[in-house]
Short mmCIF file of C-alpha atoms and ligand atoms in Angstrom, two decimals:
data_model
loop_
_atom_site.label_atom_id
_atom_site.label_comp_id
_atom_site.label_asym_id
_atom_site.label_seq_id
_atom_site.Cartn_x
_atom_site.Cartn_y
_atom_site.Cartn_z
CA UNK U 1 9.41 9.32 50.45
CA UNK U 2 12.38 6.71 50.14
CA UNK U 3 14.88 6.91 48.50
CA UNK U 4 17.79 4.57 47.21
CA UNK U 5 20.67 6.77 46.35
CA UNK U 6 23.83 4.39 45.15
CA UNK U 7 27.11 6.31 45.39
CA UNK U 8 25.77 8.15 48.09
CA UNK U 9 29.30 7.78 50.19
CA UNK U 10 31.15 10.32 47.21
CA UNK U 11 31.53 13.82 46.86
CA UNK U 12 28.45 14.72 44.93
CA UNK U 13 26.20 11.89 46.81
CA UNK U 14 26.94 12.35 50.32
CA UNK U 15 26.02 15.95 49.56
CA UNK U 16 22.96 14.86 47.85
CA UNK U 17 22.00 12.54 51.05
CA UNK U 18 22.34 15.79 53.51
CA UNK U 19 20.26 17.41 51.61
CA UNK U 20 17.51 14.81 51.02
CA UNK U 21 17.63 14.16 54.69
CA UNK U 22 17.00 17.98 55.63
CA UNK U 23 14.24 18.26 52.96
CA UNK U 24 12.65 14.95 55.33
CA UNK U 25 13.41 12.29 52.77
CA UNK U 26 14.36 8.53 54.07
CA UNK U 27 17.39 7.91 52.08
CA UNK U 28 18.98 4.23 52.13
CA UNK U 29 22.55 4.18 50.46
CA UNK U 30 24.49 1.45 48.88
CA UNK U 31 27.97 1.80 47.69
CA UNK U 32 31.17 0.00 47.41
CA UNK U 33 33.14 2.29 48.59
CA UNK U 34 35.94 1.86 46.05
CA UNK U 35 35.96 6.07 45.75
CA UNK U 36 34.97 6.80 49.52
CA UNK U 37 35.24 5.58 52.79
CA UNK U 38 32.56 4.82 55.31
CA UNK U 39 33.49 7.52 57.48
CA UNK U 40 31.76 9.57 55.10
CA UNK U 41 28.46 8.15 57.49
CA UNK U 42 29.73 9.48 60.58
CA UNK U 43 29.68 12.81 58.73
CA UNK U 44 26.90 13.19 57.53
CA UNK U 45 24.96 12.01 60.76
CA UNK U 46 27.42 15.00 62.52
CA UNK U 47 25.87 17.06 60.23
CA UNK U 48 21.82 15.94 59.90
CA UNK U 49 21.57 13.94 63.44
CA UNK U 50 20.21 10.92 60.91
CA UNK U 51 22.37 8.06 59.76
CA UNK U 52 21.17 6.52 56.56
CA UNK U 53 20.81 3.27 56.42
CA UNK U 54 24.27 1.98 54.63
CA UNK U 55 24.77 -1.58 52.33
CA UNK U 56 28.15 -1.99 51.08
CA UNK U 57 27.18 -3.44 48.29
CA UNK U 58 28.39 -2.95 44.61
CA UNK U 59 25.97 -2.47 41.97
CA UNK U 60 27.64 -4.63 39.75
CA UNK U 61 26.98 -7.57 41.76
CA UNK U 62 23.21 -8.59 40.96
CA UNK U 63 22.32 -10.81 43.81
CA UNK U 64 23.74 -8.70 46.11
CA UNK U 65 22.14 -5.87 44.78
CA UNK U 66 18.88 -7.53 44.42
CA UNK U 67 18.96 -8.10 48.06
CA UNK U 68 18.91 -4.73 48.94
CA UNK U 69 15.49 -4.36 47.09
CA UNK U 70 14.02 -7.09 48.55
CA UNK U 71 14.89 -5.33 52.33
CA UNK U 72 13.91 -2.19 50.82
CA UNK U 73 11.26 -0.22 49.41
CA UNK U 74 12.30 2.78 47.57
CA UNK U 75 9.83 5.28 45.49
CA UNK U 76 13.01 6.52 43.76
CA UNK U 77 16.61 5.70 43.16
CA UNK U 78 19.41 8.39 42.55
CA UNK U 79 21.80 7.14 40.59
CA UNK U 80 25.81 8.19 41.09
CA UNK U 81 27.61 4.79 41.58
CA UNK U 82 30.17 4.53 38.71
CA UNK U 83 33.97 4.98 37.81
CA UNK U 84 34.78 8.82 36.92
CA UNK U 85 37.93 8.98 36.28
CA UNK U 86 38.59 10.78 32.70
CA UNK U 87 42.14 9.82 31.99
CA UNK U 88 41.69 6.23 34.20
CA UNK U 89 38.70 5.61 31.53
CA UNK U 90 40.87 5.69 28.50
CA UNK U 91 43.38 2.90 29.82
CA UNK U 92 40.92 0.51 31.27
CA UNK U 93 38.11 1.07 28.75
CA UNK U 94 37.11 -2.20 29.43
CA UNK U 95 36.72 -1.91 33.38
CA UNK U 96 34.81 1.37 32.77
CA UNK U 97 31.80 0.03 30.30
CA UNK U 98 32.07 -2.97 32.16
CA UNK U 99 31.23 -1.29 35.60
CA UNK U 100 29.10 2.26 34.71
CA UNK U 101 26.77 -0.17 32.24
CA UNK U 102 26.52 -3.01 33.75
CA UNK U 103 25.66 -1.02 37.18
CA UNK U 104 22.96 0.69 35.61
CA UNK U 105 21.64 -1.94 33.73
CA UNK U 106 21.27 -4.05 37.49
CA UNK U 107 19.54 -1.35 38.60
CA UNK U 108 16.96 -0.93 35.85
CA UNK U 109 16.21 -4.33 36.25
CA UNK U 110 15.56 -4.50 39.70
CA UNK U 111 13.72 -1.41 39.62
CA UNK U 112 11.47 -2.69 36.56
CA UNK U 113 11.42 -6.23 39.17
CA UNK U 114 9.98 -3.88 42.12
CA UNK U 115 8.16 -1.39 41.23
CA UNK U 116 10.34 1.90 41.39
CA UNK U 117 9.36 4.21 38.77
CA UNK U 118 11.55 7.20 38.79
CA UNK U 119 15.36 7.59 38.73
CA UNK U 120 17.66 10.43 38.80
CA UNK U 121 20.70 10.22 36.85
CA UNK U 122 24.17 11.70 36.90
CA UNK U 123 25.13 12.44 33.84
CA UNK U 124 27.80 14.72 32.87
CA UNK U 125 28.89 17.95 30.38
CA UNK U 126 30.88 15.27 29.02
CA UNK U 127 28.43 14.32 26.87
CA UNK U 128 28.14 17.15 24.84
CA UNK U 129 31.66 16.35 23.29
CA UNK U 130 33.98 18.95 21.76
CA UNK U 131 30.70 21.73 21.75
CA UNK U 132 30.28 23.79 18.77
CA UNK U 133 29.27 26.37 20.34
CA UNK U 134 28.89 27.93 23.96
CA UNK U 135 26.87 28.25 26.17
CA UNK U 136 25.24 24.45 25.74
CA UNK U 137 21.47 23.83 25.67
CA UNK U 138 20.12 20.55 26.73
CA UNK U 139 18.93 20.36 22.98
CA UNK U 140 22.54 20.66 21.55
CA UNK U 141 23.86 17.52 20.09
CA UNK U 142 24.58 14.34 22.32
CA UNK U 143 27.94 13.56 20.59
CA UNK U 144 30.64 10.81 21.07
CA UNK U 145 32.66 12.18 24.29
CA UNK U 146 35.88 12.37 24.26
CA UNK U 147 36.75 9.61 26.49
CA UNK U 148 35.21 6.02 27.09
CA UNK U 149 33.82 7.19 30.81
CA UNK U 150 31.89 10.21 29.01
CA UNK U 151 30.75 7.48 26.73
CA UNK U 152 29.26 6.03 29.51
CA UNK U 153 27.53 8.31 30.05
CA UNK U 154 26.22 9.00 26.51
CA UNK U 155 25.49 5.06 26.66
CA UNK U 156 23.24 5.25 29.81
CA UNK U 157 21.94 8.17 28.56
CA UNK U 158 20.73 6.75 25.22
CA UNK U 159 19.49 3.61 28.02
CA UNK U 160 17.41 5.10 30.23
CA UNK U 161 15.63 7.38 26.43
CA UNK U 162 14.99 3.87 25.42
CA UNK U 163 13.81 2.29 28.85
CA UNK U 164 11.56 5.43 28.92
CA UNK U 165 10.19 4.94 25.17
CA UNK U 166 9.24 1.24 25.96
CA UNK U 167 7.69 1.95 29.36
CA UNK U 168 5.64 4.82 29.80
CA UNK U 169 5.15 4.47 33.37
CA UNK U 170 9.17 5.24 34.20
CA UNK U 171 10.37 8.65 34.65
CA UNK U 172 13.94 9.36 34.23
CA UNK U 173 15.97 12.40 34.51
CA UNK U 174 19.79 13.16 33.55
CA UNK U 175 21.42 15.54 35.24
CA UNK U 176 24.47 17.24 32.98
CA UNK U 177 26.80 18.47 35.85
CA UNK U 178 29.21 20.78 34.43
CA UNK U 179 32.46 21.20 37.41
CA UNK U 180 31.43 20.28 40.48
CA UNK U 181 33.84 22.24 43.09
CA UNK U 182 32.91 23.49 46.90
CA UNK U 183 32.25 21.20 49.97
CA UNK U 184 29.66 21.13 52.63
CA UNK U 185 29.87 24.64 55.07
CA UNK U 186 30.74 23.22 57.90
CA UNK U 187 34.20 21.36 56.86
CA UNK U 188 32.95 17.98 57.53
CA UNK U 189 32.74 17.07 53.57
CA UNK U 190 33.86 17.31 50.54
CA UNK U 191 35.86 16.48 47.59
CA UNK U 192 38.60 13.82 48.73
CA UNK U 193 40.20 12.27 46.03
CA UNK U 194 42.85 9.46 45.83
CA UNK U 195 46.41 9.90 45.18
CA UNK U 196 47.30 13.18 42.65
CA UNK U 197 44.09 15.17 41.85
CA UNK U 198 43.12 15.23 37.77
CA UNK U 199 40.43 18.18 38.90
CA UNK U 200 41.56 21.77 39.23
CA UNK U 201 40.14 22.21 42.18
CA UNK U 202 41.72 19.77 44.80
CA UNK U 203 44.41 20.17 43.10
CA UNK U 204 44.52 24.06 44.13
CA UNK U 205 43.15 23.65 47.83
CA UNK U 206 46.61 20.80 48.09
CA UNK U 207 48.75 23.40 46.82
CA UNK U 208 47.01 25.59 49.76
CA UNK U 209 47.88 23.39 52.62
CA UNK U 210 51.47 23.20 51.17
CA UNK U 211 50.47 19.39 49.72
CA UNK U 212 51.68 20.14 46.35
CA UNK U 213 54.26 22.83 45.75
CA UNK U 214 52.60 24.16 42.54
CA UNK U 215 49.56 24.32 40.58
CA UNK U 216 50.04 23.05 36.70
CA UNK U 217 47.86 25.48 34.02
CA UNK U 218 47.33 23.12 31.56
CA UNK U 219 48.04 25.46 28.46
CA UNK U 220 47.20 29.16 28.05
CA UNK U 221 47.27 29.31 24.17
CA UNK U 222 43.63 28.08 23.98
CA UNK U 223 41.11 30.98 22.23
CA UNK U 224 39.57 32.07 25.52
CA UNK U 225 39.94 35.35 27.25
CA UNK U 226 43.34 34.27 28.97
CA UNK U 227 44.46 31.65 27.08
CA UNK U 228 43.29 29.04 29.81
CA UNK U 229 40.67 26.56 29.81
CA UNK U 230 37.41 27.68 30.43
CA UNK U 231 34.61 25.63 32.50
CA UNK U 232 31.28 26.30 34.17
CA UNK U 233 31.99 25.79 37.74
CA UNK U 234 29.52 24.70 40.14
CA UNK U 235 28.90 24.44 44.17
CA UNK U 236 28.47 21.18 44.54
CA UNK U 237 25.62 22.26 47.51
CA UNK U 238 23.56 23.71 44.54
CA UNK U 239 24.02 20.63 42.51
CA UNK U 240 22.85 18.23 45.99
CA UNK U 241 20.06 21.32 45.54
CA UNK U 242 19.25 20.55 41.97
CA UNK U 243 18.66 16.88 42.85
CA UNK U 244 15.78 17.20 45.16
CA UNK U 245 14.05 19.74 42.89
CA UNK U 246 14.60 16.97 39.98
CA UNK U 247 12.77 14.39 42.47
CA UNK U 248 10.29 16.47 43.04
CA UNK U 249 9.83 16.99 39.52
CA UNK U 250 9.93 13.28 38.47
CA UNK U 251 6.59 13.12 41.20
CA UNK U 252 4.56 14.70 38.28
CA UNK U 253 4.89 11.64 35.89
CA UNK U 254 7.19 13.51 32.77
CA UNK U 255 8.67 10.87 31.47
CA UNK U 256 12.61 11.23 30.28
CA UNK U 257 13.58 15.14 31.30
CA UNK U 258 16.62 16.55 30.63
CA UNK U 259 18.46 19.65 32.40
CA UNK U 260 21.69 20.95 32.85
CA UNK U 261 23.12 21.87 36.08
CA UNK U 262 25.49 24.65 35.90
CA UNK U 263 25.77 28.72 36.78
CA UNK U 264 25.41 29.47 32.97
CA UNK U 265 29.01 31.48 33.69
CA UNK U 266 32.06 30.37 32.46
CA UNK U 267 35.57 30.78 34.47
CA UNK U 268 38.92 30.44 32.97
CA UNK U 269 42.09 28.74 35.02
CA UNK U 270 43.15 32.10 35.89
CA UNK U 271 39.97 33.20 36.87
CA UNK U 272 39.80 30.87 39.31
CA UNK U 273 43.51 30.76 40.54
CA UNK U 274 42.54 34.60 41.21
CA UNK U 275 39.22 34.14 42.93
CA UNK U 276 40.76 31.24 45.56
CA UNK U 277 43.58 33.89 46.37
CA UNK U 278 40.78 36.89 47.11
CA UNK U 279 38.24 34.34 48.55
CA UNK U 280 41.30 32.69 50.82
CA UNK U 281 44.32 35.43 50.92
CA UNK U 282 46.18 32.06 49.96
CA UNK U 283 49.00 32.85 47.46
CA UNK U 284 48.69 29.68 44.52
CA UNK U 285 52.18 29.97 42.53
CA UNK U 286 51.82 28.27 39.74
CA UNK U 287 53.84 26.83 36.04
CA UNK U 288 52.17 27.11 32.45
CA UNK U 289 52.75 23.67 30.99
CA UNK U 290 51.72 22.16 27.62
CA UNK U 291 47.87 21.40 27.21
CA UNK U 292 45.73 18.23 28.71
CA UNK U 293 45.23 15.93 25.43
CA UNK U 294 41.34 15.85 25.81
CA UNK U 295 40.73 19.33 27.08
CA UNK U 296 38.17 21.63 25.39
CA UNK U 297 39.09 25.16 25.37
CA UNK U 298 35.49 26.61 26.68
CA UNK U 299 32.22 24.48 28.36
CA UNK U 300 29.55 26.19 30.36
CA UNK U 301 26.11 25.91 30.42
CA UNK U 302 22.52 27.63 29.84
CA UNK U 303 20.57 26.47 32.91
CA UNK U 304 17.04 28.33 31.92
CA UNK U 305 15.90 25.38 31.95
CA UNK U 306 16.56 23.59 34.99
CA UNK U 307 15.57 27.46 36.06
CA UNK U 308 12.10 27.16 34.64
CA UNK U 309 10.85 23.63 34.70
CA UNK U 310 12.94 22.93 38.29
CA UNK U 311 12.71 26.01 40.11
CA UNK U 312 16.34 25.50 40.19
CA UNK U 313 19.04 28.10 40.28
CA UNK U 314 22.81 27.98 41.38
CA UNK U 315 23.18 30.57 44.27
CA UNK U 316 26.56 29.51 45.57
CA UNK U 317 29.61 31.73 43.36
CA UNK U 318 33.07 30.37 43.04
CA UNK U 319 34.00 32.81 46.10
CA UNK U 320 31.94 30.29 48.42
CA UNK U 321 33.08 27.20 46.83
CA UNK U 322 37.26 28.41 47.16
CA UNK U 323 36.19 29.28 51.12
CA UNK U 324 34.27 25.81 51.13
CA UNK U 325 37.01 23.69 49.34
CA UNK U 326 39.99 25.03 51.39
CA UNK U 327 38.16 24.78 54.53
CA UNK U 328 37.26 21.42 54.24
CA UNK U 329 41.03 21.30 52.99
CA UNK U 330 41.96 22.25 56.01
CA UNK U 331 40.44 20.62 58.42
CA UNK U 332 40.96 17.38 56.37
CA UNK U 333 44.67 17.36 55.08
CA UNK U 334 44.89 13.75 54.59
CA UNK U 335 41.04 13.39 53.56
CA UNK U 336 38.67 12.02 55.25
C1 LIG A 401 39.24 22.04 34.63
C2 LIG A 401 40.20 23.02 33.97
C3 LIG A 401 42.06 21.94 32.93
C4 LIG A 401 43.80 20.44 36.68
C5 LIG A 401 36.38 16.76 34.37
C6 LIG A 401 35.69 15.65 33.63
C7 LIG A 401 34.20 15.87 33.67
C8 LIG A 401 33.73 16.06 35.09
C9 LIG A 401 34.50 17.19 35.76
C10 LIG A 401 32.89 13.98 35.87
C11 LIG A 401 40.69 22.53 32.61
C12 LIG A 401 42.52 22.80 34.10
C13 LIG A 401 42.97 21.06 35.76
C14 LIG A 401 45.13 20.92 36.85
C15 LIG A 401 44.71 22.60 35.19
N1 LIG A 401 33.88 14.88 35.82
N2 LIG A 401 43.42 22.12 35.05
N3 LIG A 401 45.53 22.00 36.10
O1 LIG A 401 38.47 18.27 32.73
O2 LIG A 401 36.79 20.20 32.86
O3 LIG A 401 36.14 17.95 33.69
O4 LIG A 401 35.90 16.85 35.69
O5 LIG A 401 31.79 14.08 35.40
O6 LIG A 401 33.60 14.72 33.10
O7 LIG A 401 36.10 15.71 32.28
O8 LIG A 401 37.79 19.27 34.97
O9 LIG A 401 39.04 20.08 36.92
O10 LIG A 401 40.15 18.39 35.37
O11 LIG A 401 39.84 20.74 34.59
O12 LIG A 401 45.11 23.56 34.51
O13 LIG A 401 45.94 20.40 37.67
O14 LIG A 401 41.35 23.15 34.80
O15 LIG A 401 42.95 22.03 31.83
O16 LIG A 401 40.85 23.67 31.77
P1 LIG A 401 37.37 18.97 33.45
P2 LIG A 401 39.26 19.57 35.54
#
């Protein structure tokens, strides 16, 4: 089977890519590389012994795109390409809706133009809001996120239900990653973001290598255990997991399906400051500053779902993704 995966240069995507090509799927990749870097190819063909065939291409731009699927033939398309940058979302709202929807709405086109009847989608936790209640079930309210890229999200979300309505042929599934953290085993990937990390994690494995001098808790007055956020953190190697288990799924004709992909265990700050020091014997000093305006206090996830309908279950613990994320730290202390 082929598949288009766009995006498939970042963190979550290359992963994805490894693991399509070990489960013996073609993959073809476009991206833009305006988040990654084209190294990212050597890697992965280090890793798998395939390259995937590679368009630098941005989904925004529709005759470029369009060429791809005229080169191509895909059966599938998995979906990542998009700005994800929380607090970069609510000063260029404009750029954001701009890009993540007009993106996606290329791509539906082009799919509806040749043929491709099933697409994966990365959604996001995001989408649930500020939750009422915890854990989340895919059922629980779709509210307006607290940011415009979650609203992206909720947009394309609320796209691809009505794409699916009109056309019963298509078969969509979002995917509601909760944290992402880890990197590939061996070193060669994983998360590499630009300039100062906004994620916890990166953030931490920096402070490891002696990057940053400190780790910033973002408040510790929030009603959790410890007073620290609380979030539902997941190996990004069980999320690249989750997607091929989703493809398979979308082979059996269901329509729109929706499933979270989390550990259905929530970790506070703390928590996970502690767990990188055990998993690493790397001391993380840190300072308890005033809280993130956007933060929730608590979001993790019931994955029965994805458990029963998938097959799918995270195996990876935060242990494994703090060894993953500071080795790849590591060997990597400028990024890729
Ligand atoms: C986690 C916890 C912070 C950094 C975001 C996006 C979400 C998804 C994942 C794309 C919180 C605390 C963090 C730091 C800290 N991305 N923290 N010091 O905000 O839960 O989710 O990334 O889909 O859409 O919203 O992740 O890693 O930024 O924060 O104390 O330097 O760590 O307050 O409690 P978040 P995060």
């Amino acid at each position: 089977m082929r598949v288009l995966v766009t995006g498939g240069t970042g963190f979550i995507g290359s992963e994805t890519v490894i693991k399509l090509i070990e489960n013996k799927y073609e993959v073809v990749i476009v991206d833009n590389l305006s988040n990654s870097k084209e190294a990212v190819l050597d890697r992965i063909e280090t890793i798998t012994g395939v390259r995937p065939t590679f368009y630098k291409v941005d989904c925004c731009d529709y005759e470029a795109f369009r060429g791809v699927f005229e080169k191509e033939k895909f059966e599938a398309v998995i979906h990542f390409a998009g700005l994800k940058a929380v607090g970069e979302s609510v000063v260029k709202p404009i750029e954001y809706y701009a890009n993540n929807l007009g993106s996606t709405s290329n791509l539906l086109l082009l799919m509806k133009e040749f043929g491709v009847k099933s697409i994966v989608f990365s959604s996001s936790a995001t989408v649930y809001g500020i939750p009422k209640r915890v854990p989340l079930f895919e059922d629980d309210p779709v509210l307006s996120a607290t940011n415009p890229y979650g609203e992206t999200k909720v947009m394309i979300e609320r796209i691809l239900e009505d794409a699916c309505a009109a056309d019963k042929n298509l078969n969509a599934a979002l995917l509601r990653y909760f944290n992402p953290i880890g990197a590939h085993p061996s070193g060669l990937l994983g998360e590499d973001p630009n300039g100062i990390p906004n994620n916890l994690m990166p953030y931490i494995t920096q402070v490891a290598i002696g990057k940053r001098d400190h780790l910033r808790i973002w408040g510790n007055t929030y009603p959790t255990p410890d007073g620290t956020g609380v979030r539902d953190y997941i190996h990004v190697v069980d999320l690249a997991e989750g997607h091929v288990a989703t493809l398979k799924k979308l082979v059996t004709n269901p329509g729109l399906v929706v499933y979270n992909l989390g550990t259905g265990k929530g970790t506070s700050v703390l928590e996970m400051v502690n767990a990188f020091e055990k998993a690493t014997g790397v001391k993380i000093p840190y300072t308890i500053e005033e809280p993130r305006p956007g933060d929730v206090a608590a979001n993790y996830a019931n994955c029965d779902k994805a458990a029963k309908e998938l097959g799918w279950k995270a195996k990876y613990d935060i242990f494994d993704a703090c060894r993953d994320a500071y080795n790849f730290q590591q060997k990597n202390p400028n990024g890729i």
